[in-house]
Coordinates of C-alpha atoms and ligand atoms in Angstrom, one line a residue:
K1 CA 122.9 101.9 103.4
A2 CA 125.5 104.4 102.1
R3 CA 125.3 102.6 98.8
S4 CA 121.7 103.7 98.2
M5 CA 122.5 107.4 98.8
A6 CA 124.0 107.4 95.3
L7 CA 120.4 107.5 94.1
F8 CA 120.0 111.0 95.3
D9 CA 123.3 112.3 94.0
D10 CA 123.3 115.2 91.5
A11 CA 125.2 113.0 89.1
Y12 CA 122.7 110.1 89.3
P13 CA 120.1 111.1 86.6
A14 CA 122.8 111.4 83.9
N15 CA 124.1 107.9 84.6
P16 CA 122.0 105.8 87.0
H17 CA 123.3 102.4 85.9
P18 CA 126.5 102.0 88.0
A19 CA 124.6 102.8 91.2
L20 CA 121.7 100.5 90.2
A21 CA 124.1 97.7 89.2
E22 CA 125.7 97.8 92.5
L23 CA 122.4 97.6 94.4
R24 CA 121.1 94.8 92.1
Q25 CA 124.3 92.9 92.7
A26 CA 124.0 93.2 96.4
G27 CA 120.4 91.9 96.6
P28 CA 116.9 91.9 95.1
A29 CA 115.4 94.7 97.4
H30 CA 116.9 97.5 99.4
R31 CA 115.6 99.8 102.1
V32 CA 116.3 103.3 101.1
T33 CA 115.7 106.6 102.9
S34 CA 115.3 109.7 100.7
P35 CA 117.1 112.9 101.7
A36 CA 113.7 114.2 103.0
G37 CA 113.8 111.2 105.4
I38 CA 111.1 109.2 103.7
P39 CA 111.8 105.4 103.7
F40 CA 110.9 103.0 100.9
W41 CA 112.1 99.7 99.4
L42 CA 113.6 99.6 96.0
V43 CA 113.4 96.3 94.0
T44 CA 116.3 95.8 91.6
R45 CA 115.9 92.3 90.1
W46 CA 113.6 91.1 87.3
D47 CA 112.1 88.0 88.9
E48 CA 111.4 89.7 92.2
A49 CA 109.9 92.7 90.3
R50 CA 107.4 90.5 88.5
R51 CA 106.4 89.1 91.9
V52 CA 106.0 92.5 93.4
L53 CA 103.9 93.7 90.5
T54 CA 101.5 90.8 90.5
D55 CA 101.2 90.0 94.3
P56 CA 97.7 91.1 95.3
S57 CA 98.9 91.6 98.9
L58 CA 100.7 94.8 97.8
S59 CA 98.2 97.6 97.6
K60 CA 98.2 100.7 95.3
Q61 CA 95.8 102.6 97.6
Q62 CA 97.4 105.4 99.5
P63 CA 95.7 107.7 102.0
M64 CA 97.1 110.9 100.5
D65 CA 96.2 112.7 103.7
G66 CA 98.7 115.5 102.9
L67 CA 96.3 116.7 100.2
P68 CA 93.3 119.0 100.7
P69 CA 90.0 117.1 100.6
H70 CA 88.8 118.6 97.2
L71 CA 91.9 117.2 95.6
R72 CA 92.0 114.0 97.5
S73 CA 88.5 113.0 96.3
A74 CA 89.5 113.3 92.6
L75 CA 93.0 111.9 92.9
T76 CA 92.4 108.8 95.0
T77 CA 89.8 107.6 92.4
Q78 CA 92.5 107.3 89.7
M79 CA 92.7 103.6 88.6
L80 CA 96.5 103.7 89.0
L81 CA 95.9 104.2 92.7
R82 CA 93.1 101.7 93.2
D83 CA 93.0 98.0 94.0
P84 CA 90.4 95.5 92.7
P85 CA 87.4 95.6 92.5
D86 CA 87.5 99.4 91.9
H87 CA 90.5 99.1 89.6
T88 CA 88.8 96.5 87.5
R89 CA 85.7 98.6 87.1
L90 CA 87.5 101.8 86.2
R91 CA 89.9 100.1 83.8
R92 CA 87.1 98.4 82.0
L93 CA 85.2 101.6 81.5
V94 CA 88.1 103.3 79.8
S95 CA 89.9 100.4 78.1
A96 CA 87.7 100.4 75.0
G97 CA 89.3 103.7 74.0
F98 CA 92.8 102.1 74.0
T99 CA 92.5 98.9 72.1
P100 CA 95.3 98.3 69.5
R101 CA 92.7 98.8 66.8
R102 CA 91.5 102.2 68.2
I103 CA 95.1 103.3 68.5
E104 CA 96.1 102.2 65.0
A105 CA 93.3 104.4 63.8
L106 CA 95.2 107.4 65.2
R107 CA 98.2 106.7 62.9
P108 CA 97.3 109.3 60.2
G109 CA 96.8 112.0 62.8
I110 CA 100.1 111.2 64.6
E111 CA 102.0 111.2 61.2
R112 CA 100.5 114.6 60.4
I113 CA 101.5 116.1 63.7
T114 CA 105.0 114.6 63.4
D115 CA 105.5 115.9 59.8
R116 CA 104.3 119.4 60.8
L117 CA 106.8 119.4 63.7
L118 CA 109.6 118.2 61.5
D119 CA 108.7 120.8 58.8
G120 CA 109.4 123.4 61.5
F121 CA 113.0 122.2 61.6
A122 CA 113.7 123.3 58.0
A123 CA 115.4 126.6 58.7
D124 CA 117.6 125.2 61.5
A125 CA 121.0 123.6 61.6
E126 CA 120.4 122.5 65.2
V127 CA 117.3 121.9 67.2
D128 CA 116.3 120.8 70.8
V129 CA 114.5 117.6 70.0
I130 CA 112.8 117.6 73.5
D131 CA 111.2 121.0 73.0
R132 CA 110.5 120.7 69.3
L133 CA 109.4 117.0 69.0
A134 CA 109.5 114.7 72.0
V135 CA 107.2 116.9 74.2
P136 CA 104.8 118.5 71.7
L137 CA 104.1 115.3 69.8
P138 CA 102.6 113.2 72.6
F139 CA 101.1 116.2 74.2
E140 CA 99.2 117.2 71.1
V141 CA 98.1 113.6 70.5
I142 CA 96.7 113.1 74.0
C143 CA 95.0 116.5 74.0
E144 CA 93.4 115.6 70.6
L145 CA 92.3 112.2 71.8
L146 CA 90.7 113.6 75.0
G147 CA 89.2 116.6 73.3
I148 CA 91.1 119.5 75.1
P149 CA 90.6 122.5 72.8
A150 CA 93.8 123.8 71.3
A151 CA 93.4 127.3 72.7
E152 CA 93.2 125.8 76.3
R153 CA 96.3 123.6 76.2
G154 CA 99.0 126.2 77.2
P155 CA 98.8 126.1 81.0
F156 CA 98.6 122.3 81.0
R157 CA 102.2 121.7 80.1
A158 CA 103.4 123.6 83.1
W159 CA 100.9 122.0 85.5
S160 CA 101.8 118.6 84.3
D161 CA 105.5 119.1 84.8
T162 CA 104.8 120.3 88.3
I163 CA 102.6 117.3 89.0
I164 CA 105.4 115.0 88.0
V165 CA 108.2 116.8 89.6
G166 CA 106.3 117.7 92.8
G167 CA 107.6 120.5 95.0
A168 CA 106.2 123.6 96.4
D169 CA 103.7 124.4 93.6
L170 CA 102.2 120.9 93.6
V171 CA 98.9 121.6 95.3
E172 CA 98.4 124.7 93.3
A173 CA 99.0 122.9 90.0
L174 CA 96.7 120.0 91.0
S175 CA 94.0 122.5 92.0
Q176 CA 94.1 124.3 88.7
S177 CA 94.1 121.1 86.7
V178 CA 91.2 119.6 88.7
A179 CA 89.1 122.9 88.4
Y180 CA 89.9 123.0 84.7
F181 CA 88.7 119.4 84.1
R182 CA 85.5 119.9 86.2
D183 CA 84.6 122.8 83.9
L184 CA 85.6 121.0 80.7
L185 CA 83.6 117.9 81.6
D186 CA 80.5 120.1 82.2
R187 CA 81.0 121.5 78.7
K188 CA 81.4 118.1 77.2
R189 CA 78.2 116.9 78.8
A190 CA 76.3 120.0 77.5
Q191 CA 77.9 119.6 74.1
P192 CA 79.3 116.2 73.4
A193 CA 82.0 115.9 70.7
D194 CA 83.7 113.0 69.0
D195 CA 86.4 112.7 71.7
L196 CA 87.4 110.4 74.6
L197 CA 86.2 112.8 77.4
S198 CA 82.7 113.1 75.8
A199 CA 82.6 109.3 75.5
L200 CA 83.7 108.8 79.1
A201 CA 81.3 111.4 80.4
G202 CA 78.4 109.6 78.6
I203 CA 79.5 106.0 79.1
V204 CA 77.0 103.7 80.8
D205 CA 78.2 100.1 81.2
D206 CA 75.7 97.7 82.7
G207 CA 74.1 100.6 84.5
D208 CA 77.5 101.7 85.8
R209 CA 79.0 105.1 85.1
L210 CA 82.0 107.2 86.2
S211 CA 81.3 109.7 89.0
D212 CA 82.4 113.3 88.6
D213 CA 85.5 112.7 90.8
E214 CA 86.3 109.6 88.8
L215 CA 86.1 111.4 85.5
V216 CA 88.3 114.2 86.7
G217 CA 90.9 111.7 88.1
M218 CA 90.8 109.7 84.9
A219 CA 91.3 112.8 82.7
L220 CA 94.2 114.0 84.8
L221 CA 95.8 110.6 84.8
L222 CA 95.6 110.3 81.0
V223 CA 97.0 113.7 80.3
V224 CA 100.0 113.4 82.7
A225 CA 100.7 109.7 82.1
G226 CA 100.0 110.2 78.4
H227 CA 102.8 112.6 77.5
E228 CA 105.5 112.9 80.2
T229 CA 106.9 109.4 79.8
T230 CA 106.4 109.3 76.1
A231 CA 108.4 112.4 75.7
N232 CA 111.2 110.7 77.7
L233 CA 110.9 107.7 75.4
I234 CA 111.3 109.7 72.2
G235 CA 114.2 111.7 73.6
N236 CA 116.0 108.6 74.9
A237 CA 115.5 106.9 71.5
V238 CA 117.0 109.8 69.6
H239 CA 119.9 109.9 72.1
L240 CA 120.6 106.2 71.9
L241 CA 120.4 106.0 68.1
S242 CA 122.7 109.0 67.8
R243 CA 125.3 107.2 70.0
N244 CA 124.8 104.0 68.0
P245 CA 125.3 105.2 64.4
E246 CA 125.3 101.7 63.0
Q247 CA 121.8 101.1 64.4
R248 CA 120.8 104.6 63.2
S249 CA 121.7 103.8 59.6
R250 CA 120.0 100.4 59.7
L251 CA 116.8 102.1 60.8
R252 CA 117.1 104.7 58.1
D253 CA 117.5 101.9 55.5
D254 CA 114.6 99.9 56.9
P255 CA 111.9 101.8 58.8
G256 CA 110.4 98.4 59.5
L257 CA 113.0 98.1 62.3
A258 CA 111.4 100.9 64.3
P259 CA 109.3 98.6 66.5
A260 CA 112.4 96.6 67.5
V261 CA 114.4 99.8 68.1
V262 CA 111.7 101.3 70.3
E263 CA 111.5 98.1 72.4
E264 CA 115.2 98.1 73.0
V265 CA 115.1 101.8 74.0
L266 CA 112.3 100.9 76.5
R267 CA 114.6 98.3 78.0
M268 CA 117.9 100.1 78.0
A269 CA 116.6 103.6 78.9
S270 CA 113.3 102.9 80.6
P271 CA 111.4 106.3 80.4
S272 CA 109.5 105.6 83.6
A273 CA 112.5 104.9 85.8
T274 CA 110.4 103.2 88.4
S275 CA 107.0 101.8 89.0
T276 CA 104.6 103.8 91.1
Y277 CA 104.5 103.1 94.9
R278 CA 102.9 100.0 96.4
V279 CA 102.4 99.3 100.1
T280 CA 102.9 95.9 101.6
T281 CA 99.8 94.7 103.6
R282 CA 101.8 91.7 104.9
P283 CA 105.5 90.7 104.9
I284 CA 106.8 89.6 101.6
T285 CA 110.1 87.7 101.2
L286 CA 112.2 88.4 98.1
G287 CA 115.3 86.2 98.0
D288 CA 117.1 86.7 101.3
T289 CA 115.2 89.9 102.1
T290 CA 111.9 90.2 103.9
I291 CA 110.0 93.5 103.6
P292 CA 107.7 93.9 106.6
A293 CA 104.0 94.9 106.3
G294 CA 103.1 98.6 105.9
E295 CA 106.2 99.6 103.9
Q296 CA 106.3 101.5 100.6
V297 CA 107.8 99.6 97.6
L298 CA 109.1 100.9 94.3
V299 CA 110.3 98.7 91.4
S300 CA 113.4 100.2 89.7
L301 CA 112.4 99.5 86.1
L302 CA 115.8 100.8 84.9
A303 CA 117.5 98.2 87.1
V304 CA 115.4 95.2 86.4
N305 CA 115.5 95.8 82.6
R306 CA 119.2 95.4 82.8
D307 CA 119.2 92.4 85.1
P308 CA 121.9 90.1 83.8
R309 CA 119.9 87.1 85.3
R310 CA 117.3 87.9 82.7
F311 CA 119.0 89.7 79.8
A312 CA 122.3 88.5 78.1
D313 CA 124.8 91.3 77.7
P314 CA 122.3 93.8 79.3
D315 CA 124.3 97.0 78.7
T316 CA 124.5 96.5 75.0
F317 CA 122.0 98.3 72.7
D318 CA 120.8 95.4 70.5
P319 CA 117.4 95.9 68.8
G320 CA 117.9 92.4 67.3
R321 CA 117.5 90.6 70.7
G322 CA 113.8 90.3 69.9
D323 CA 113.1 89.4 73.5
G324 CA 110.1 91.4 74.7
G325 CA 110.7 90.6 78.3
H326 CA 111.3 94.2 79.5
L327 CA 109.0 95.6 82.2
A328 CA 109.2 99.2 81.1
F329 CA 105.3 99.4 81.0
G330 CA 104.9 97.6 84.2
H331 CA 103.3 94.2 84.6
G332 CA 100.1 92.6 85.8
I333 CA 96.7 94.4 86.3
H334 CA 98.3 97.9 86.2
F335 CA 100.2 97.3 82.9
C336 CA 100.3 100.6 81.1
L337 CA 97.0 101.3 79.4
G338 CA 98.7 103.6 76.9
A339 CA 101.5 101.2 75.8
P340 CA 100.1 100.8 72.2
L341 CA 99.8 104.6 71.9
A342 CA 103.3 105.3 73.3
R343 CA 104.8 102.7 71.0
L344 CA 103.1 104.0 67.9
E345 CA 104.1 107.6 68.6
A346 CA 107.7 106.7 69.3
R347 CA 108.0 104.5 66.2
I348 CA 106.6 107.2 63.9
A349 CA 108.7 110.0 65.5
V350 CA 112.1 108.2 65.2
S351 CA 111.5 106.7 61.8
R352 CA 110.4 110.0 60.3
L353 CA 113.1 112.0 62.0
F354 CA 115.9 109.8 60.7
A355 CA 114.3 109.4 57.3
R356 CA 114.4 113.2 56.8
Y357 CA 117.7 113.8 58.6
P358 CA 119.7 110.6 58.2
D359 CA 122.8 112.1 59.9
A360 CA 121.0 113.8 62.8
A361 CA 123.2 113.4 65.9
V362 CA 123.5 114.8 69.4
A363 CA 125.4 118.1 69.2
V364 CA 127.0 118.1 72.7
A365 CA 129.2 115.8 74.7
P366 CA 127.5 113.4 77.1
S367 CA 128.7 115.4 80.1
E368 CA 126.8 118.4 78.8
L369 CA 123.4 116.8 78.5
R370 CA 120.8 117.9 81.0
W371 CA 118.6 115.2 82.5
R372 CA 115.4 115.4 84.4
T373 CA 116.1 115.1 88.1
G374 CA 114.6 112.7 90.7
V375 CA 114.4 108.9 90.8
L376 CA 111.0 108.4 89.1
M377 CA 111.7 109.7 85.5
H378 CA 114.5 108.8 83.2
G379 CA 114.6 111.4 80.4
L380 CA 116.4 114.4 79.0
R381 CA 115.4 118.0 79.8
S382 CA 116.9 119.1 76.5
L383 CA 118.6 117.3 73.6
P384 CA 120.5 119.6 71.2
V385 CA 120.7 117.7 67.9
R386 CA 122.7 118.7 64.8
L387 CA 120.5 117.9 61.8
H388 CA 123.1 117.6 59.1
A389 CA 126.5 115.9 58.8
A390 CA 129.4 118.3 59.3
A391 CA 131.0 119.2 56.0
A392 CA 134.1 117.1 55.5
Ligands
LIG401 C1 100.4 102.7 83.9 C2 104.8 103.4 81.9 C3 102.7 106.0 78.3 C4 98.5 105.7 80.6 C5 101.8 102.6 83.6 C6 102.8 101.9 84.4 C7 104.0 102.1 83.8 C8 103.8 103.0 82.7 C9 105.3 101.5 84.3 C10 102.5 101.0 85.6 C11 102.8 101.6 86.9 C12 102.7 100.7 88.1 O1 102.2 99.6 88.0 O2 103.2 101.1 89.2 C13 104.6 104.2 80.7 C14 105.6 104.5 79.8 C15 105.0 105.2 78.8 C16 103.6 105.3 79.1 C17 107.1 104.1 79.9 C18 105.6 105.8 77.5 C19 106.7 105.4 77.0 C20 101.4 106.1 78.6 C21 100.4 106.7 77.8 C22 99.2 106.7 78.5 C23 99.4 106.0 79.7 C24 100.6 107.3 76.4 C25 97.8 107.2 78.1 C26 97.4 107.7 77.0 C27 98.7 104.9 81.7 C28 97.6 104.5 82.7 C29 98.2 103.6 83.6 C30 99.6 103.5 83.2 C31 96.2 105.0 82.6 C32 97.5 103.0 84.8 C33 96.9 101.7 84.4 C34 96.3 100.9 85.6 O3 96.4 101.4 86.7 O4 95.6 99.9 85.3 N1 102.4 103.3 82.6 N2 103.4 104.7 80.3 N3 100.8 105.6 79.7 N4 99.8 104.2 82.1 FE1 101.6 104.4 81.1

């Protein structure tokens, strides 16, 4: 029990792996109580994680009765929080917008945004890569894709952070976002444009269409899921490459290595530190541990992606392992819809950054890095990077 308290320690976000390794070693699943007194189970081994993520007796549907009704109606319709058959229907209606082919067509736009952001580095010796690249790139890309007008994007960044982090302003941020999307969707219906929200608002599939609540929930899910984790991925990639200069020079010499590098970052520094919550509807036995019915379960993606039962030498950054078995995007029917987009953005961002600044390296000691807090996200809040090699 005491062991799991390390998860809530101030030092945890900067280096979660020792605590997770200890839990993983002790067993496949652990009952944890948050400092706020909320109990849940944390799954720490790869095999058991796959079972939890595919067993239909675990439900994604949560009552959310802490939320006011006008928010609950939009949020509980999000596909991430639905079981089949609702989930199947919602995912089918949106998935045409996220096929690898559709996403590949976004490449020129993503390259253009990346180059513009990198152009902005020209006058600087040192930049915060989170602020100047990792956050704005995926944020602009998802806003473009959905059709959120540039002049209206400002407030969204703040709302989105609050939605991820939670806390006192959560309900306010959700209210503002939901109201904004209701209004935007009205405008898209009146004046459809060539964007995903217009397409979703107009979609009719076999006589089926998305309700207003479903559209708002979908829009919110896509904006928040679409950039918070991708920002973590880009930041974690720059961080890991900077600490592994040999891999950094290999990538610089051969940008074709970017996909392998990004997969290894996803495994080693999983940007979404956990899955989302599932609730058991009947007892489930994982190894020597039985989780009773009615309990909340989280999979620690950070822990399972370094499970030595599955990955040889799991703490070594080795883009050459060519394994593909990580669960950083989840597994099963809720497997990340945006995975092709996140991968493309991260590949472009890291290969272009290091092509332009081959010696770019983190400018501060590991102990000075600031990490996002909480157990759900694994990413840097800021990442000061020195762009040029120090003069000899
Ligand atoms: C689902 C991770 C980027 C949209 C998920 C899940 C994970 C994940 C782990 C499954 C959660 C669970 O089963 O409990 C990530 C990571 C990303 C990323 C690590 C970036 C590195 C994106 C992007 C988008 C997106 C760019 C959208 C444009 C979604 C959606 C779901 C989802 C809609 C729900 C799918 C469903 O319920 O069927 N993501 N994601 N994600 N992700 Fe991502």
